[in-house]
Coordinates of C-alpha atoms in Angstrom, one line a residue:
Chain N
M493 CA 31.3 -9.2 -11.4
F494 CA 29.5 -7.5 -8.6
K495 CA 32.7 -7.5 -6.6
K496 CA 34.5 -5.8 -9.4
Q497 CA 31.8 -3.2 -9.6
N498 CA 32.0 -2.5 -5.8
S499 CA 35.8 -2.3 -5.8
K500 CA 35.6 0.4 -8.4
R501 CA 33.1 2.5 -6.5
G502 CA 33.6 6.1 -7.3
L503 CA 35.3 5.5 -10.6
A504 CA 32.1 6.1 -12.4
K505 CA 33.3 6.5 -16.0
R506 CA 35.3 3.3 -15.8
N507 CA 32.7 1.1 -14.3
L508 CA 29.9 2.3 -16.5
T509 CA 31.0 -0.4 -18.9
V510 CA 30.7 -3.0 -16.1
I511 CA 27.3 -1.7 -15.2
G512 CA 26.3 -1.8 -18.9
W513 CA 27.2 -5.4 -19.1
L514 CA 25.4 -6.2 -15.9
M515 CA 22.3 -4.6 -17.3
A516 CA 22.6 -6.5 -20.5
M517 CA 22.9 -9.7 -18.6
C518 CA 19.8 -8.9 -16.4
F519 CA 17.7 -7.9 -19.3
V520 CA 18.2 -10.9 -21.5
A521 CA 16.2 -12.9 -19.0
S522 CA 12.8 -11.7 -19.8
S523 CA 11.0 -9.9 -22.6
A524 CA 9.4 -6.5 -22.6
R525 CA 5.7 -6.1 -22.1
A526 CA 3.3 -3.2 -21.4
E527 CA 5.8 -0.5 -21.8
L528 CA 5.2 2.7 -19.9
L529 CA 4.7 5.8 -22.0
I530 CA 5.9 9.2 -20.8
R531 CA 3.8 12.3 -20.7
I532 CA 5.4 15.5 -19.4
T533 CA 2.6 17.4 -17.9
E534 CA 4.2 20.6 -16.7
G535 CA 7.5 22.4 -16.1
A536 CA 8.5 24.5 -13.1
N537 CA 8.9 28.2 -13.6
S538 CA 12.1 28.2 -11.6
A539 CA 13.7 25.7 -14.0
I540 CA 17.3 26.4 -14.9
P541 CA 18.0 27.1 -18.6
V542 CA 20.5 24.7 -20.0
A543 CA 21.6 24.0 -23.6
V544 CA 22.2 20.3 -24.4
V545 CA 23.9 20.6 -27.8
P546 CA 23.5 17.5 -30.0
F547 CA 26.7 15.5 -29.7
A548 CA 29.0 15.2 -32.7
E549 CA 29.2 11.6 -33.9
S550 CA 32.0 9.5 -35.5
G551 CA 31.4 5.9 -36.5
A552 CA 28.1 4.1 -36.9
M553 CA 25.8 4.9 -34.1
P554 CA 23.1 2.4 -32.9
A555 CA 19.6 3.1 -34.0
G556 CA 17.1 4.7 -31.6
D557 CA 17.2 7.8 -29.4
K558 CA 20.3 9.9 -29.5
V559 CA 22.4 10.2 -26.4
S560 CA 22.0 14.0 -26.2
S561 CA 18.2 13.7 -26.7
I562 CA 18.0 11.3 -23.8
V563 CA 20.1 13.7 -21.6
Q564 CA 17.8 16.5 -22.6
A565 CA 14.7 14.5 -21.8
D566 CA 16.2 13.5 -18.4
L567 CA 16.9 17.0 -17.4
T568 CA 13.5 18.2 -18.5
M569 CA 11.9 15.3 -16.6
S570 CA 13.5 16.4 -13.4
G571 CA 11.6 19.6 -13.5
E572 CA 14.6 21.5 -12.4
F573 CA 15.9 22.3 -15.9
K574 CA 14.5 23.9 -19.0
P575 CA 16.6 22.6 -21.9
L576 CA 16.8 24.8 -25.0
D577 CA 15.2 23.5 -28.1
P578 CA 18.2 22.6 -30.4
S579 CA 16.5 24.3 -33.4
K580 CA 17.0 27.6 -31.5
M581 CA 20.8 27.1 -31.1
L582 CA 23.0 29.5 -33.1
S583 CA 25.8 27.0 -33.4
L584 CA 26.3 23.3 -32.5
P585 CA 29.7 23.2 -30.8
S586 CA 31.2 19.8 -29.7
E587 CA 34.2 21.0 -27.8
R588 CA 35.5 23.9 -25.8
S589 CA 37.1 25.8 -28.6
E590 CA 33.8 26.1 -30.4
V591 CA 31.8 27.5 -27.5
Y592 CA 31.0 31.2 -27.8
F593 CA 29.7 32.2 -24.4
R594 CA 28.3 35.5 -25.7
D595 CA 25.9 33.6 -28.0
W596 CA 24.6 31.3 -25.2
R597 CA 24.2 34.3 -22.9
M598 CA 22.1 36.0 -25.5
L599 CA 19.9 32.9 -25.6
G600 CA 19.5 33.2 -21.9
Q601 CA 21.3 29.9 -21.1
R602 CA 23.0 29.3 -17.7
Y603 CA 24.8 26.1 -18.8
V604 CA 25.9 24.5 -22.0
L605 CA 26.7 20.8 -22.4
V606 CA 28.7 19.7 -25.5
G607 CA 30.1 16.3 -26.5
Q608 CA 31.3 13.8 -29.0
L609 CA 30.5 10.2 -29.5
T610 CA 32.8 7.6 -30.9
S611 CA 31.6 4.2 -31.9
N612 CA 34.2 1.5 -32.0
S613 CA 34.0 -2.3 -32.0
G614 CA 30.6 -2.5 -30.4
R615 CA 31.2 0.2 -27.8
V616 CA 30.1 3.9 -27.7
E617 CA 32.4 6.3 -26.0
A618 CA 31.3 9.8 -25.0
R619 CA 33.6 12.8 -24.3
Y620 CA 31.5 15.6 -22.8
E621 CA 32.0 19.0 -21.2
L622 CA 29.7 21.2 -19.2
F623 CA 30.2 25.0 -19.2
D624 CA 28.9 27.7 -16.8
V625 CA 28.0 30.5 -19.3
N626 CA 28.1 33.4 -16.8
R627 CA 31.5 32.4 -15.4
E628 CA 32.8 31.2 -18.8
Q629 CA 34.2 28.2 -17.0
R630 CA 34.2 24.5 -17.7
I631 CA 32.7 22.7 -14.7
L632 CA 32.8 19.2 -16.0
G633 CA 34.9 17.3 -18.5
E634 CA 34.8 13.5 -18.6
T635 CA 34.6 10.4 -20.8
A636 CA 32.3 7.4 -20.3
A637 CA 31.6 4.3 -22.4
A638 CA 29.0 1.6 -22.7
P639 CA 28.2 -1.3 -25.1
A640 CA 26.3 0.0 -28.2
G641 CA 23.2 -1.7 -27.0
N642 CA 23.2 0.3 -23.8
V643 CA 23.5 3.9 -24.9
R644 CA 20.5 4.7 -22.7
S645 CA 22.7 3.8 -19.7
L646 CA 25.4 6.0 -21.1
A647 CA 23.0 8.9 -21.5
H648 CA 21.5 8.5 -18.0
H649 CA 25.1 8.5 -16.6
I650 CA 25.9 11.7 -18.3
S651 CA 22.6 13.2 -17.0
D652 CA 23.6 12.2 -13.5
R653 CA 27.0 13.8 -13.8
V654 CA 25.5 17.1 -15.2
Y655 CA 22.9 17.1 -12.6
E656 CA 25.4 16.7 -9.8
A657 CA 27.8 19.3 -11.3
I658 CA 25.0 21.9 -11.3
T659 CA 23.0 21.1 -8.2
G660 CA 25.6 19.4 -5.9
E661 CA 23.2 16.5 -5.4
P662 CA 23.7 13.1 -7.0
G663 CA 21.4 12.5 -10.0
A664 CA 18.9 9.7 -10.0
F665 CA 18.6 9.2 -13.7
S666 CA 20.4 5.8 -13.7
T667 CA 18.2 4.4 -11.0
K668 CA 15.3 2.0 -11.6
L669 CA 11.6 1.9 -10.9
A670 CA 9.7 -1.2 -9.8
Y671 CA 5.9 -1.2 -10.4
V672 CA 3.0 -3.4 -11.0
T673 CA 0.7 -3.4 -14.0
L674 CA -2.7 -4.9 -14.2
T675 CA -4.3 -6.0 -17.5
G676 CA -7.7 -7.7 -17.9
S677 CA -10.3 -7.9 -15.2
G678 CA -12.0 -10.5 -12.9
K679 CA -10.7 -14.0 -13.7
N680 CA -8.7 -12.7 -16.6
S681 CA -6.7 -10.3 -14.5
V682 CA -2.9 -10.4 -15.0
Y683 CA -0.6 -8.7 -12.6
R684 CA 3.0 -8.1 -13.6
L685 CA 5.9 -6.8 -11.6
H686 CA 8.2 -4.8 -13.8
I687 CA 11.5 -3.0 -13.5
S688 CA 12.3 -0.1 -15.8
D689 CA 14.3 3.0 -16.1
I690 CA 12.8 6.0 -14.4
D691 CA 11.5 7.3 -17.7
G692 CA 9.6 4.1 -18.2
Q693 CA 12.0 2.8 -20.9
R694 CA 13.5 -0.7 -20.9
S695 CA 10.7 -2.2 -18.9
K696 CA 11.1 -5.9 -18.1
V697 CA 8.7 -8.3 -16.4
R698 CA 10.0 -10.0 -13.3
L699 CA 6.9 -11.8 -12.1
E700 CA 3.5 -12.5 -13.6
S701 CA 0.5 -13.7 -11.7
G702 CA -3.3 -14.0 -11.9
E703 CA -3.4 -12.8 -8.3
P704 CA -2.5 -9.3 -6.9
I705 CA 1.1 -8.3 -6.4
L706 CA 1.8 -5.3 -4.3
S707 CA 4.3 -3.3 -2.1
P708 CA 7.5 -3.9 -4.0
A709 CA 10.5 -2.6 -1.9
W710 CA 14.1 -2.4 -3.1
S711 CA 16.9 -3.7 -1.0
P712 CA 19.4 -0.9 -0.3
D713 CA 22.0 -2.4 -2.8
G714 CA 19.3 -2.6 -5.5
K715 CA 19.9 -6.3 -6.0
K716 CA 16.7 -7.6 -4.5
L717 CA 13.0 -6.8 -4.3
A718 CA 10.7 -7.7 -1.4
Y719 CA 7.0 -7.7 -2.3
V720 CA 3.6 -9.2 -1.4
S721 CA 2.1 -11.7 -3.8
F722 CA -1.3 -13.4 -3.5
E723 CA -0.3 -16.2 -5.8
T724 CA -1.0 -18.8 -3.2
G725 CA -4.4 -17.3 -2.4
K726 CA -3.2 -15.2 0.5
P727 CA -0.7 -12.4 1.0
V728 CA 2.8 -13.8 1.4
I729 CA 6.1 -11.7 1.5
Y730 CA 8.7 -12.8 -1.0
I731 CA 12.3 -11.7 -1.5
H732 CA 13.3 -11.9 -5.2
E733 CA 16.9 -11.9 -6.2
L734 CA 16.9 -9.9 -9.4
A735 CA 20.1 -11.3 -11.1
T736 CA 19.1 -14.9 -10.7
G737 CA 15.3 -14.8 -10.3
K738 CA 15.6 -16.8 -7.1
R739 CA 12.8 -16.3 -4.7
T740 CA 12.4 -17.0 -1.0
K741 CA 9.4 -16.5 1.3
A742 CA 10.2 -13.9 3.9
A743 CA 6.9 -14.3 5.7
D744 CA 4.0 -16.8 5.3
F745 CA 2.1 -16.8 8.5
P746 CA -1.7 -17.1 8.9
G747 CA -3.3 -13.8 8.2
L748 CA -1.6 -10.7 6.8
N749 CA 2.0 -10.8 5.6
S750 CA 2.4 -7.4 4.1
A751 CA 4.2 -4.0 3.9
P752 CA 7.8 -5.1 3.7
A753 CA 10.4 -2.4 4.2
W754 CA 14.2 -2.9 4.2
S755 CA 16.5 -1.6 6.9
P756 CA 19.2 0.8 5.4
D757 CA 21.8 -1.8 6.0
G758 CA 19.8 -4.5 4.2
K759 CA 20.0 -6.9 7.1
S760 CA 16.4 -6.8 8.3
L761 CA 12.9 -6.4 7.0
L762 CA 10.1 -4.5 8.7
M763 CA 6.7 -6.1 7.9
T764 CA 3.1 -6.3 9.0
L765 CA 1.8 -9.6 10.3
S766 CA -1.5 -10.4 11.9
K767 CA -0.6 -13.9 13.1
D768 CA -1.4 -13.0 16.7
G769 CA -4.8 -11.7 15.9
N770 CA -4.4 -8.2 14.5
A771 CA -2.1 -6.2 12.3
E772 CA 1.2 -5.4 14.1
V773 CA 4.6 -4.2 12.9
Y774 CA 7.5 -6.8 13.2
E775 CA 11.1 -6.8 12.3
K776 CA 12.7 -9.9 10.8
N777 CA 16.4 -10.4 11.0
L778 CA 17.2 -11.9 7.6
A779 CA 20.3 -13.7 8.7
S780 CA 18.9 -15.4 11.8
G781 CA 15.2 -15.4 10.7
K782 CA 14.3 -14.1 14.1
I783 CA 11.1 -12.1 14.3
T784 CA 10.6 -9.3 16.8
K785 CA 7.3 -7.6 17.5
L786 CA 7.7 -3.8 17.4
T787 CA 4.1 -2.7 18.1
N788 CA 1.5 -4.1 20.4
H789 CA -1.9 -2.5 20.1
W790 CA -5.5 -3.6 19.4
A791 CA -5.6 -1.1 16.5
I792 CA -4.2 -1.6 13.0
D793 CA -0.4 -1.0 13.0
T794 CA 1.1 -1.2 9.5
E795 CA 3.2 0.5 6.7
A796 CA 6.4 0.7 8.7
A797 CA 9.5 2.5 7.2
W798 CA 12.9 3.2 8.8
D799 CA 13.8 6.8 9.2
H800 CA 16.8 8.1 7.1
A801 CA 19.3 7.1 9.8
G802 CA 18.0 3.6 10.2
K803 CA 17.3 4.3 13.9
G804 CA 13.6 5.1 14.2
V805 CA 10.5 3.7 12.6
F806 CA 7.5 5.5 11.1
F807 CA 4.3 3.5 10.8
T808 CA 0.5 3.9 10.3
S809 CA -1.9 3.2 13.2
D810 CA -5.6 3.9 13.6
R811 CA -5.4 3.8 17.4
S812 CA -6.9 7.3 17.5
G813 CA -9.9 6.2 15.5
G814 CA -8.6 6.7 12.0
P815 CA -5.2 6.1 10.3
Q816 CA -2.4 8.5 11.4
I817 CA 1.4 8.5 11.2
Y818 CA 3.4 7.5 14.3
Y819 CA 7.1 7.5 15.0
M820 CA 9.1 5.3 17.4
E821 CA 12.6 6.6 18.2
R822 CA 13.9 3.1 18.2
P823 CA 12.2 -0.2 17.4
G824 CA 9.7 -1.0 20.1
A825 CA 9.9 2.4 21.8
E826 CA 6.7 4.3 22.7
A827 CA 5.0 5.7 19.6
R828 CA 4.5 9.4 19.1
R829 CA 1.8 10.6 16.8
I830 CA 3.2 13.1 14.2
T831 CA 0.2 13.9 11.9
F832 CA -2.8 15.9 12.9
G833 CA -5.5 18.0 11.2
S834 CA -6.8 15.4 8.8
R835 CA -8.8 12.2 9.6
Y836 CA -6.6 10.2 7.2
N837 CA -2.8 10.2 7.0
A838 CA -1.1 6.9 6.1
R839 CA 2.0 5.2 4.6
A840 CA 4.9 7.4 5.5
R841 CA 8.0 7.4 3.4
P842 CA 10.9 9.5 4.7
D843 CA 13.5 11.1 2.4
S844 CA 17.1 10.1 2.6
K845 CA 18.2 13.2 4.6
G846 CA 15.8 13.2 7.5
E847 CA 14.2 16.5 6.4
Y848 CA 10.8 15.4 5.2
V849 CA 8.4 12.6 5.4
Y850 CA 5.7 12.0 2.7
Y851 CA 2.4 10.3 3.2
V852 CA -1.1 9.7 1.9
H853 CA -3.3 12.5 3.2
Q854 CA -7.0 13.1 3.0
R855 CA -8.3 16.6 2.3
E856 CA -12.1 16.9 2.1
R857 CA -13.0 14.1 -0.4
S858 CA -9.6 13.8 -2.1
F859 CA -6.5 11.9 -1.3
H860 CA -3.2 13.6 -1.9
I861 CA 0.4 13.1 -1.1
A862 CA 1.5 15.4 1.7
R863 CA 5.0 16.3 2.8
R864 CA 5.8 17.2 6.4
N865 CA 9.0 19.0 7.5
L866 CA 10.2 16.9 10.4
K867 CA 11.8 19.9 12.1
T868 CA 9.1 22.6 11.7
D869 CA 6.1 20.2 11.5
E870 CA 5.0 22.3 8.5
E871 CA 2.7 20.3 6.2
F872 CA 2.6 20.8 2.4
I873 CA 0.3 19.2 -0.1
V874 CA 2.6 18.0 -2.9
T875 CA 0.2 16.5 -5.4
R876 CA -2.8 18.1 -7.1
T877 CA -4.4 15.0 -8.4
G878 CA -7.2 13.1 -6.6
T879 CA -6.9 9.4 -5.7
D880 CA -3.2 9.5 -4.8
E881 CA -1.3 6.8 -3.0
S882 CA 1.9 4.8 -2.7
P883 CA 4.4 7.6 -2.5
S884 CA 8.1 6.7 -3.1
V885 CA 10.9 9.2 -2.8
S886 CA 13.9 9.3 -5.3
P887 CA 17.2 8.4 -3.6
N888 CA 18.4 12.0 -3.8
G889 CA 15.2 13.3 -2.3
R890 CA 14.5 15.6 -5.2
M891 CA 11.6 13.7 -6.8
L892 CA 8.6 11.8 -5.7
I893 CA 6.7 9.1 -7.6
Y894 CA 3.2 8.0 -6.7
A895 CA 0.2 6.2 -8.1
T896 CA -3.0 8.1 -9.1
E897 CA -5.8 7.8 -11.7
Q898 CA -6.2 9.5 -15.1
G899 CA -9.4 8.8 -17.0
G900 CA -10.3 6.0 -14.6
K901 CA -7.0 4.2 -15.1
G902 CA -4.1 3.8 -12.8
V903 CA -1.0 5.8 -13.8
L904 CA 2.3 6.7 -12.1
T905 CA 3.1 10.3 -11.7
V906 CA 6.5 11.9 -10.9
V907 CA 6.7 15.3 -9.3
S908 CA 9.6 17.3 -7.9
A909 CA 9.6 17.1 -4.2
D910 CA 8.1 20.6 -3.9
G911 CA 5.3 19.6 -6.3
G912 CA 6.7 22.0 -9.0
A913 CA 6.9 19.8 -12.1
A914 CA 5.5 16.6 -13.2
Y915 CA 5.5 13.8 -15.7
S916 CA 3.2 10.8 -15.8
L917 CA 3.9 7.2 -16.8
P918 CA 0.7 5.6 -18.1
A919 CA 0.9 2.0 -19.2
S920 CA 0.5 1.4 -22.9
E921 CA -2.1 -1.2 -21.9
G922 CA -4.1 -1.6 -18.7
E923 CA -3.2 0.1 -15.4
V924 CA 0.0 0.7 -13.5
R925 CA 0.4 1.1 -9.7
E926 CA 2.7 0.5 -6.8
P927 CA 5.8 2.4 -7.8
A928 CA 9.0 1.9 -5.8
W929 CA 12.0 4.1 -6.6
G930 CA 15.2 2.1 -6.6
P931 CA 18.5 3.1 -4.9
I932 CA 21.6 4.7 -6.5
T933 CA 23.8 1.7 -7.0
R934 CA 26.8 3.2 -8.7
Chain K
M339 CA -47.6 -12.1 8.8
M340 CA -47.8 -11.3 12.5
K341 CA -46.1 -14.5 13.3
V342 CA -43.3 -13.9 10.9
S343 CA -42.5 -10.5 12.3
A344 CA -42.6 -12.0 15.8
Q345 CA -40.1 -14.6 14.7
N346 CA -38.0 -11.9 13.3
K347 CA -38.1 -10.1 16.6
A348 CA -37.3 -13.3 18.4
F349 CA -34.4 -13.5 16.1
A350 CA -33.2 -10.1 16.9
M351 CA -33.5 -10.9 20.6
L352 CA -31.4 -14.0 20.3
L353 CA -28.9 -12.1 18.3
S354 CA -28.7 -9.4 20.9
F355 CA -28.0 -12.0 23.6
G356 CA -25.6 -13.7 21.3
L357 CA -23.7 -10.4 20.9
V358 CA -23.6 -9.6 24.5
A359 CA -22.6 -13.1 25.4
G360 CA -19.9 -12.9 22.7
C361 CA -18.5 -9.7 24.0
S362 CA -18.1 -11.0 27.5
S363 CA -17.1 -14.6 26.7
T364 CA -14.2 -13.7 24.5
G365 CA -12.6 -11.8 27.3
D366 CA -11.0 -9.8 24.6
T367 CA -12.2 -6.5 25.9
M368 CA -9.2 -4.6 24.7
E369 CA -9.9 -5.7 21.2
E370 CA -13.6 -4.8 21.4
D371 CA -12.7 -1.4 22.7
G372 CA -10.4 -1.1 19.8
Y373 CA -13.4 -0.7 17.6
G374 CA -14.5 2.3 19.6
Y375 CA -17.4 3.5 17.6
D376 CA -18.2 0.0 16.4
S377 CA -18.8 -1.5 19.8
G378 CA -20.5 1.7 20.9
S379 CA -23.1 1.6 18.1
D380 CA -23.5 -2.1 18.6
V381 CA -24.6 -1.5 22.2
A382 CA -26.9 1.3 21.1
A383 CA -28.5 -1.0 18.5
I384 CA -29.0 -3.7 21.0
D385 CA -30.6 -1.4 23.5
Q386 CA -33.1 -0.1 21.0
E387 CA -34.0 -3.4 19.4
G388 CA -33.8 -5.4 22.7
G389 CA -36.1 -3.1 24.6
S390 CA -38.9 -3.3 22.1
T391 CA -38.5 -6.9 21.0
V392 CA -38.0 -9.1 24.0
Y393 CA -41.7 -9.4 24.8
G394 CA -42.7 -9.6 21.1
G395 CA -40.5 -12.6 20.8
E396 CA -42.1 -14.4 23.7
D397 CA -45.6 -13.6 22.6
G398 CA -44.9 -15.1 19.2
E399 CA -43.7 -18.3 20.8
G400 CA -46.7 -18.5 23.0
V401 CA -49.2 -18.5 20.1
S402 CA -47.4 -20.8 17.7
S403 CA -49.2 -24.1 18.4
S404 CA -52.5 -23.6 16.7
V405 CA -53.6 -25.3 13.5
L406 CA -51.3 -27.8 11.8
S407 CA -51.7 -26.4 8.3
D408 CA -50.9 -22.9 9.5
E409 CA -47.9 -24.2 11.2
E410 CA -46.8 -25.9 8.1
R411 CA -47.4 -22.8 6.1
A412 CA -45.4 -20.8 8.6
E413 CA -42.6 -23.3 8.5
A414 CA -42.5 -23.2 4.7
R415 CA -42.5 -19.4 4.8
A416 CA -39.7 -19.4 7.4
K417 CA -37.8 -21.9 5.3
A418 CA -38.1 -19.7 2.2
E419 CA -37.0 -16.8 4.3
Q420 CA -34.0 -18.7 5.5
E421 CA -33.2 -19.7 1.9
A422 CA -33.4 -16.0 0.9
L423 CA -31.1 -15.0 3.7
R424 CA -28.7 -17.8 2.8
N425 CA -28.4 -16.3 -0.6
I426 CA -27.1 -13.0 0.8
T427 CA -23.4 -13.6 0.9
T428 CA -21.9 -10.1 0.5
F429 CA -22.0 -7.7 3.4
Y430 CA -21.1 -4.0 3.1
F431 CA -19.3 -1.5 5.3
D432 CA -18.9 2.2 5.8
F433 CA -15.7 3.9 4.9
D434 CA -12.8 3.0 7.2
T435 CA -15.0 1.0 9.5
S436 CA -15.5 -2.7 10.2
E437 CA -18.9 -2.4 11.9
I438 CA -21.4 -4.9 10.8
K439 CA -24.5 -3.1 9.6
Q440 CA -27.9 -3.8 11.3
E441 CA -29.4 -5.0 8.0
A442 CA -26.6 -7.6 7.6
R443 CA -27.4 -9.4 10.9
N444 CA -30.3 -11.6 10.0
A445 CA -28.5 -13.1 7.1
L446 CA -25.3 -13.5 9.1
V447 CA -27.2 -15.3 11.9
T448 CA -28.7 -17.6 9.3
H449 CA -25.2 -18.4 7.9
A450 CA -23.9 -19.0 11.5
R451 CA -26.8 -21.4 12.1
F452 CA -26.2 -23.2 8.9
L453 CA -22.5 -23.6 9.8
S454 CA -23.4 -24.7 13.2
S455 CA -25.8 -27.5 11.9
N456 CA -23.3 -28.5 9.2
P457 CA -20.0 -28.8 11.1
R458 CA -18.2 -30.0 8.0
Q459 CA -19.1 -27.0 6.0
Q460 CA -16.1 -24.6 5.4
V461 CA -16.4 -20.9 4.6
R462 CA -13.9 -18.4 3.3
L463 CA -14.4 -14.8 4.3
E464 CA -12.8 -12.4 1.8
G465 CA -12.5 -8.8 3.1
H466 CA -12.2 -5.9 0.8
A467 CA -11.8 -2.1 0.9
D468 CA -12.5 0.7 -1.5
E469 CA -9.6 2.2 -3.5
R470 CA -9.2 5.3 -1.4
G471 CA -6.4 5.7 1.0
S472 CA -3.3 3.5 1.1
K473 CA -3.1 -0.1 -0.1
E474 CA -1.4 -1.6 2.9
Y475 CA -3.7 0.1 5.4
N476 CA -6.6 -1.1 3.3
L477 CA -5.2 -4.7 3.4
A478 CA -5.4 -4.5 7.2
L479 CA -8.8 -2.9 7.1
G480 CA -10.1 -5.7 4.8
E481 CA -8.8 -8.2 7.3
R482 CA -10.5 -6.4 10.2
R483 CA -13.8 -6.5 8.3
A484 CA -13.4 -10.2 7.6
K485 CA -12.5 -10.9 11.2
A486 CA -15.5 -8.9 12.4
V487 CA -17.7 -11.2 10.3
E488 CA -15.8 -14.2 11.6
R489 CA -16.4 -13.1 15.2
F490 CA -20.1 -12.5 14.5
L491 CA -20.5 -16.0 13.0
V492 CA -18.7 -17.7 15.9
V493 CA -20.7 -15.8 18.5
N494 CA -23.8 -17.0 16.7
G495 CA -22.9 -20.7 16.6
A496 CA -20.3 -21.3 13.9
S497 CA -17.0 -22.8 15.0
R498 CA -13.7 -21.1 14.3
G499 CA -12.3 -24.1 12.6
Q500 CA -14.9 -23.8 9.8
I501 CA -13.8 -20.3 8.9
E502 CA -10.9 -19.0 6.9
T503 CA -10.3 -15.3 6.5
V504 CA -8.3 -13.5 3.8
S505 CA -8.1 -9.8 2.9
Y506 CA -7.6 -8.4 -0.6
G507 CA -7.6 -4.8 0.6
E508 CA -8.4 -2.6 -2.4
E509 CA -7.0 -5.1 -5.0
K510 CA -10.3 -6.8 -6.1
P511 CA -13.0 -4.2 -6.5
V512 CA -16.4 -5.5 -7.9
V513 CA -17.1 -2.2 -9.5
R514 CA -14.4 -0.2 -11.1
G515 CA -14.6 3.6 -11.0
S516 CA -14.3 6.4 -8.5
S517 CA -17.9 7.1 -7.6
E518 CA -19.5 6.9 -4.1
S519 CA -21.7 4.0 -5.3
A520 CA -18.6 2.1 -6.6
Y521 CA -16.8 2.7 -3.4
A522 CA -19.9 1.5 -1.4
Q523 CA -20.1 -1.8 -3.4
N524 CA -16.4 -2.5 -3.0
R525 CA -16.3 -2.1 0.8
R526 CA -17.4 -5.6 1.6
V527 CA -16.9 -9.1 3.0
E528 CA -17.8 -12.0 0.8
L529 CA -18.7 -15.4 2.2
I530 CA -17.6 -18.2 0.0
F531 CA -18.9 -21.6 0.9
K532 CA -16.7 -24.5 -0.2

């Protein structure tokens, strides 16, 4: 089934059904628990006005959120769009012949999305069209289908297509989040590793433990997660195959086994081990099992991540007296310090284009996520909350998710990469932390 | 009372020697240098304490053999003091450091001696950090704190084989919350005797 999906790469509308079935299969395995809620906290001023017209429906539609409502929520969530409230629409067109551009111009809209849904023998098909109001042109016209139980996948797919048609960048609405929740405290603590949609919906538990789970990292194909689990009383790195639930230990040496990070080709894992006395960065070849030491310093060296091209490695070291970000042009090469001006910079996460790197940054008494332009060295504080950590960049580089606190409880917050807009994902119960944004797997 | 303080001073002296010997006997100068400020302040502390206590310690030993009942009383007092020190099993650290604080040393020396005279006794050192900063760096920091305590215990007589270290980073705070006092209580190494 995976092969089938791969061979149809690019034929998005066709293989959505396949993806839908795959999702259905994956999700049967475990039950939902501690759903994330969504709280849109602010919108960007520069957001593009777009009208998502409620889709016309024929046939019995599944209960729950409407496809067009989910699309509207997705676009709002990105912070880059300002969807029009449907109650303000003068008409509700569902195809080209019903779209009066003058009306939409009057409402200040730049784009209009219209569509029709047909429900037939357990499947929902969407025909949808996107119009540029100023040019009076259709810029997208497609159909897509999914099993009736997966209209959310269908909606996220439409959001991705609309996003790409307008911005030229792939949308990330169909991608997944991995994160860890904590309920209870002390001996009653329960840590759960979840996977959900990026709006927190359809959350499923993949691992439950009385001991901490941290540092989930997606394989580039989105089929595996590497993470650190303390279930044996010490930190051990596991690789967890999501479709089967099969787990293997990737590192279980004396001392630290932490901070796993996949290479872009998925063939090796960067990790922090302290088996030789103190924390150093290593690379493990997953096929041969061979482990190569990449740093060799008395200081703490940890939190490694490949750069966008998979050639160089960012990592955190406190060799200067406090944690700072360093970069090796190739594994094992001499490290160059790239952050200055704050006593604490840690856990670098580069975007997928090599433009920016994001990291935890101390300013006075607060910890924020900062973004550094790798060409100009310009540093920008992205987040305005306080105890911020664990930044993870969306695969299209347009959004950032990180962990912070609200009212003394851990929540996840998503901001646009320039800090413009935000939504938060508090857990319905307990705390949530350690977000990892999954890859685009279409 | 005089005697007790003299003993204390003798203690500090031994400790100073222990530390100095430890630094040179491990031959791990690179690693000690790594703690920059740590080893620097250690040395400063030794100089201060050492200079004023060396003679005090010797004097104390010189006067110790007087009346039996006094000796017994002193012994009992010393024993009680040891017990009290043995009950201290959590040791605190400043932000982003693994330097063992001056006030932690008597208790740690007592633990080291206990381990040394009970070679079958095992201890687990759990290192922790406060919630600020990044989780994985904090994991490494917690480990460095646990290892600093391990080294201190070994230098003072415990054997490496008796000690197991593990770091939980910021994952297991004792006090929840984002206050300075919560942070201070969470930056710690706990000794867990098995």
